[in-house]
């Protein structure tokens, strides 16, 4: 039985708790956070606390908080000879270096509290200061996921950067597309099969091979017409920047 305490009540903490609670080999000892209402939504009262100096004994303490809070919260912990890890993609493991035993337990996925997902499919990237703790983290990760990787800090930072492009920026483009549809009284749902097919294609093609559209074809008339169609300056700038990037990528083939 691996005993785990989680510091945080946000999206990542919520999904970790759901995943851990499904395993008979993981005991959730405590959930720690400032907001009691948020804590009670995650665990019974006997398993929650807002007192960072009164933590129960666990094998692993997981800091599932915003990047800006990791170091501050870590410095409040007075735990001795305990494994402290964070869940950040972009924060160096050494942010926890004041603790002799420290590491990273990074689930690479987009998390929203209300959205259900199959945690078994979520890649978990691990790093630890010593081999024994890495073994423990691998044991924990393998209990909840089928995709576990040992990734050092620089690799993880690169993965997180790539994730910002393929997830955060892409979702913002969905939002922009949704706004265009709304302004022209067209249902955004019409684009759903296109969105799904775009994601499905990269299971068999590289993103480079899968690219289509006016910029890929260097269709200058369509690009000019669509730039004229766009009225919002920020939207026009995004369209122009991405079109130029695509044209530069495939320029030698055109």
Short mmCIF file of C-alpha atoms in Angstrom, two decimals:
data_model
loop_
_atom_site.label_atom_id
_atom_site.label_comp_id
_atom_site.label_asym_id
_atom_site.label_seq_id
_atom_site.Cartn_x
_atom_site.Cartn_y
_atom_site.Cartn_z
CA UNK A 1 0.00 0.00 0.00
CA UNK A 2 1.39 3.38 -1.04
CA UNK A 3 0.27 6.24 1.20
CA UNK A 4 -0.20 9.53 -0.62
CA UNK A 5 -1.02 13.08 0.45
CA UNK A 6 -1.96 15.75 -2.08
CA UNK A 7 -1.43 19.47 -1.68
CA UNK A 8 -3.95 21.30 -3.86
CA UNK A 9 -7.61 21.32 -4.86
CA UNK A 10 -7.42 22.32 -8.53
CA UNK A 11 -7.83 20.41 -11.80
CA UNK A 12 -4.74 18.21 -11.50
CA UNK A 13 -5.34 17.42 -7.83
CA UNK A 14 -8.96 16.50 -8.55
CA UNK A 15 -8.07 14.03 -11.31
CA UNK A 16 -5.18 12.52 -9.34
CA UNK A 17 -7.52 11.88 -6.42
CA UNK A 18 -10.06 10.22 -8.71
CA UNK A 19 -7.37 8.01 -10.26
CA UNK A 20 -5.75 7.08 -6.94
CA UNK A 21 -9.10 6.26 -5.33
CA UNK A 22 -9.69 3.54 -7.94
CA UNK A 23 -6.64 1.54 -6.82
CA UNK A 24 -6.74 -0.82 -3.84
CA UNK A 25 -2.98 -0.37 -3.51
CA UNK A 26 -3.08 3.40 -2.90
CA UNK A 27 -4.28 5.06 0.29
CA UNK A 28 -5.16 8.75 0.13
CA UNK A 29 -4.06 9.92 3.56
CA UNK A 30 -4.74 13.63 3.35
CA UNK A 31 -5.69 16.50 1.05
CA UNK A 32 -4.16 19.87 1.96
CA UNK A 33 -5.32 23.29 0.80
CA UNK A 34 -6.42 26.78 1.84
CA UNK A 35 -10.06 26.57 0.76
CA UNK A 36 -12.09 24.32 3.07
CA UNK A 37 -15.10 24.26 0.75
CA UNK A 38 -12.91 23.04 -2.11
CA UNK A 39 -11.29 20.48 0.19
CA UNK A 40 -14.65 19.09 1.33
CA UNK A 41 -15.63 18.59 -2.31
CA UNK A 42 -12.67 16.23 -2.66
CA UNK A 43 -12.38 14.32 0.62
CA UNK A 44 -14.16 13.71 3.96
CA UNK A 45 -13.40 16.17 6.76
CA UNK A 46 -11.12 13.78 8.65
CA UNK A 47 -8.81 13.68 5.62
CA UNK A 48 -8.50 17.42 4.93
CA UNK A 49 -6.44 20.20 6.49
CA UNK A 50 -5.34 23.75 5.86
CA UNK A 51 -2.50 23.50 8.37
CA UNK A 52 0.71 22.86 6.45
CA UNK A 53 2.57 22.18 9.71
CA UNK A 54 0.24 19.36 10.77
CA UNK A 55 0.50 16.81 7.99
CA UNK A 56 -0.15 13.11 8.48
CA UNK A 57 2.45 10.47 7.68
CA UNK A 58 2.57 9.51 3.99
CA UNK A 59 5.03 7.87 1.62
CA UNK A 60 4.68 10.60 -1.03
CA UNK A 61 3.53 14.21 -0.81
CA UNK A 62 2.36 15.56 -4.16
CA UNK A 63 2.30 19.34 -4.68
CA UNK A 64 -0.41 19.78 -7.33
CA UNK A 65 -0.48 23.56 -7.44
CA UNK A 66 0.23 26.37 -9.91
CA UNK A 67 3.87 26.76 -10.94
CA UNK A 68 4.17 30.04 -9.03
CA UNK A 69 3.11 28.38 -5.78
CA UNK A 70 5.39 25.33 -5.80
CA UNK A 71 8.49 26.84 -4.23
CA UNK A 72 6.53 28.87 -1.66
CA UNK A 73 4.52 25.86 -0.49
CA UNK A 74 7.60 23.63 -0.53
CA UNK A 75 9.37 26.02 1.85
CA UNK A 76 6.46 25.75 4.29
CA UNK A 77 6.85 21.99 4.60
CA UNK A 78 8.90 20.84 7.57
CA UNK A 79 8.76 17.14 6.66
CA UNK A 80 11.90 15.11 7.31
CA UNK A 81 13.04 12.22 5.10
CA UNK A 82 9.84 12.30 3.07
CA UNK A 83 9.46 12.24 -0.71
CA UNK A 84 8.10 15.56 -1.98
CA UNK A 85 7.16 15.86 -5.67
CA UNK A 86 5.43 18.41 -7.87
CA UNK A 87 3.21 17.91 -10.93
CA UNK A 88 4.47 20.77 -13.10
CA UNK A 89 5.64 20.37 -16.67
CA UNK A 90 7.81 23.49 -16.77
CA UNK A 91 9.17 23.77 -13.20
CA UNK A 92 12.65 22.30 -12.55
CA UNK A 93 12.85 19.45 -10.05
CA UNK A 94 15.38 21.53 -8.12
CA UNK A 95 12.64 23.91 -7.00
CA UNK A 96 12.17 21.28 -4.28
CA UNK A 97 15.88 20.92 -3.47
CA UNK A 98 15.51 22.03 0.16
CA UNK A 99 14.06 18.54 0.69
CA UNK A 100 16.59 15.69 0.55
CA UNK A 101 14.06 13.47 -1.21
CA UNK A 102 12.34 15.23 -4.10
CA UNK A 103 11.07 14.56 -7.59
CA UNK A 104 8.43 15.11 -10.25
CA UNK A 105 5.14 13.33 -10.99
CA UNK A 106 3.93 15.08 -14.14
CA UNK A 107 0.72 13.84 -15.83
CA UNK A 108 0.84 15.19 -19.37
CA UNK A 109 -2.79 15.96 -20.13
CA UNK A 110 -5.25 18.84 -20.18
CA UNK A 111 -7.39 18.64 -17.04
CA UNK A 112 -10.76 20.21 -16.28
CA UNK A 113 -12.58 19.25 -13.10
CA UNK A 114 -15.89 18.55 -14.83
CA UNK A 115 -14.42 16.63 -17.76
CA UNK A 116 -14.15 12.84 -17.51
CA UNK A 117 -11.08 11.09 -18.93
CA UNK A 118 -9.44 7.69 -18.92
CA UNK A 119 -6.45 8.25 -16.63
CA UNK A 120 -4.98 4.92 -17.73
CA UNK A 121 -4.16 6.61 -21.05
CA UNK A 122 -2.52 9.67 -19.47
CA UNK A 123 1.28 9.73 -19.88
CA UNK A 124 3.07 10.27 -16.57
CA UNK A 125 6.59 11.70 -16.66
CA UNK A 126 8.77 10.94 -13.66
CA UNK A 127 11.98 12.30 -12.21
CA UNK A 128 13.60 11.80 -8.81
CA UNK A 129 16.77 12.80 -7.01
CA UNK A 130 17.62 9.21 -6.07
CA UNK A 131 16.97 5.78 -7.57
CA UNK A 132 14.95 4.42 -4.65
CA UNK A 133 12.45 7.26 -4.89
CA UNK A 134 12.21 6.83 -8.66
CA UNK A 135 11.28 3.18 -8.12
CA UNK A 136 8.54 4.27 -5.70
CA UNK A 137 7.20 6.87 -8.13
CA UNK A 138 7.17 4.29 -10.94
CA UNK A 139 5.22 1.90 -8.74
CA UNK A 140 2.65 4.60 -7.98
CA UNK A 141 2.40 5.73 -11.61
CA UNK A 142 1.99 2.20 -12.94
CA UNK A 143 -1.00 1.69 -10.64
CA UNK A 144 -2.94 4.45 -12.41
CA UNK A 145 -1.48 4.72 -15.94
CA UNK A 146 -0.35 2.49 -18.80
CA UNK A 147 2.08 5.14 -20.07
CA UNK A 148 4.91 5.88 -17.64
CA UNK A 149 8.17 7.57 -18.67
CA UNK A 150 11.39 8.54 -16.94
CA UNK A 151 12.00 12.10 -18.20
CA UNK A 152 14.64 14.56 -16.97
CA UNK A 153 13.91 18.25 -16.39
CA UNK A 154 15.03 19.60 -19.78
CA UNK A 155 13.07 16.93 -21.66
CA UNK A 156 9.99 17.66 -19.55
CA UNK A 157 10.27 21.40 -20.19
CA UNK A 158 10.44 20.69 -23.93
CA UNK A 159 7.40 18.42 -23.71
CA UNK A 160 5.48 21.10 -21.86
CA UNK A 161 6.41 23.69 -24.48
CA UNK A 162 5.24 21.33 -27.24
CA UNK A 163 2.05 20.72 -25.28
CA UNK A 164 1.34 24.47 -25.15
CA UNK A 165 1.44 24.53 -28.95
CA UNK A 166 -0.63 21.40 -29.61
CA UNK A 167 -3.17 21.94 -26.82
CA UNK A 168 -3.38 25.46 -25.39
CA UNK A 169 -2.80 27.34 -28.63
CA UNK A 170 -4.94 24.90 -30.61
CA UNK A 171 -7.82 25.30 -28.17
CA UNK A 172 -7.54 29.08 -28.48
CA UNK A 173 -7.82 28.68 -32.25
CA UNK A 174 -10.99 26.63 -31.64
CA UNK A 175 -12.28 29.60 -29.64
CA UNK A 176 -11.45 31.98 -32.49
CA UNK A 177 -13.21 29.71 -34.96
CA UNK A 178 -16.19 29.54 -32.61
CA UNK A 179 -16.36 33.33 -32.47
CA UNK A 180 -16.31 33.57 -36.28
CA UNK A 181 -19.21 31.10 -36.44
CA UNK A 182 -21.16 32.96 -33.76
CA UNK A 183 -20.70 36.33 -35.49
CA UNK A 184 -22.03 34.86 -38.72
CA UNK A 185 -24.87 32.85 -37.18
CA UNK A 186 -23.35 29.48 -38.13
CA UNK A 187 -23.36 26.50 -35.70
CA UNK A 188 -19.83 25.73 -34.51
CA UNK A 189 -20.87 22.05 -34.30
CA UNK A 190 -20.61 21.83 -38.09
CA UNK A 191 -16.82 21.95 -37.64
CA UNK A 192 -16.75 19.04 -35.18
CA UNK A 193 -16.12 16.26 -37.77
CA UNK A 194 -13.28 18.35 -39.24
CA UNK A 195 -11.70 18.83 -35.81
CA UNK A 196 -11.95 15.11 -35.08
CA UNK A 197 -10.51 14.10 -38.45
CA UNK A 198 -7.61 16.55 -38.04
CA UNK A 199 -6.69 14.89 -34.75
CA UNK A 200 -7.24 11.37 -36.13
CA UNK A 201 -5.00 11.90 -39.17
CA UNK A 202 -1.83 12.28 -37.12
CA UNK A 203 -2.25 8.72 -35.91
CA UNK A 204 -1.16 7.60 -39.39
CA UNK A 205 0.54 10.70 -40.83
CA UNK A 206 3.12 13.08 -39.43
CA UNK A 207 1.81 16.61 -38.78
CA UNK A 208 4.05 17.75 -41.63
CA UNK A 209 2.39 15.31 -44.05
CA UNK A 210 -1.12 16.05 -42.78
CA UNK A 211 -1.03 19.81 -43.43
CA UNK A 212 -3.60 21.14 -45.91
CA UNK A 213 -5.23 24.51 -46.63
CA UNK A 214 -4.61 27.69 -48.61
CA UNK A 215 -1.24 28.50 -47.04
CA UNK A 216 0.01 24.94 -47.69
CA UNK A 217 -1.05 25.31 -51.35
CA UNK A 218 0.25 28.89 -51.47
CA UNK A 219 -3.20 29.96 -52.65
CA UNK A 220 -2.51 33.70 -52.49
CA UNK A 221 -5.96 34.77 -53.73
CA UNK A 222 -7.79 32.87 -50.97
CA UNK A 223 -5.37 34.15 -48.33
CA UNK A 224 -5.85 37.76 -49.49
CA UNK A 225 -9.64 37.38 -49.57
CA UNK A 226 -9.78 35.88 -46.10
CA UNK A 227 -7.51 38.56 -44.67
CA UNK A 228 -9.91 41.11 -46.14
CA UNK A 229 -12.82 39.22 -44.56
CA UNK A 230 -11.31 39.38 -41.06
CA UNK A 231 -12.13 42.62 -39.26
CA UNK A 232 -10.55 42.08 -35.83
CA UNK A 233 -6.88 43.16 -35.86
CA UNK A 234 -5.73 40.46 -33.41
CA UNK A 235 -7.46 37.72 -35.42
CA UNK A 236 -6.00 39.08 -38.66
CA UNK A 237 -2.52 39.06 -37.08
CA UNK A 238 -2.87 35.40 -36.02
CA UNK A 239 -4.10 34.37 -39.48
CA UNK A 240 -1.25 36.21 -41.18
CA UNK A 241 1.43 34.88 -38.81
CA UNK A 242 0.32 31.25 -39.09
CA UNK A 243 -0.09 31.48 -42.86
CA UNK A 244 3.45 32.85 -43.23
CA UNK A 245 4.80 30.12 -40.95
CA UNK A 246 3.11 27.39 -43.04
CA UNK A 247 4.36 28.97 -46.27
CA UNK A 248 7.90 29.13 -44.89
CA UNK A 249 7.70 25.48 -43.80
CA UNK A 250 6.65 24.22 -47.24
CA UNK A 251 8.20 26.97 -49.35
CA UNK A 252 10.70 24.73 -51.13
CA UNK A 253 7.93 22.40 -52.30
CA UNK A 254 5.68 25.09 -53.77
#
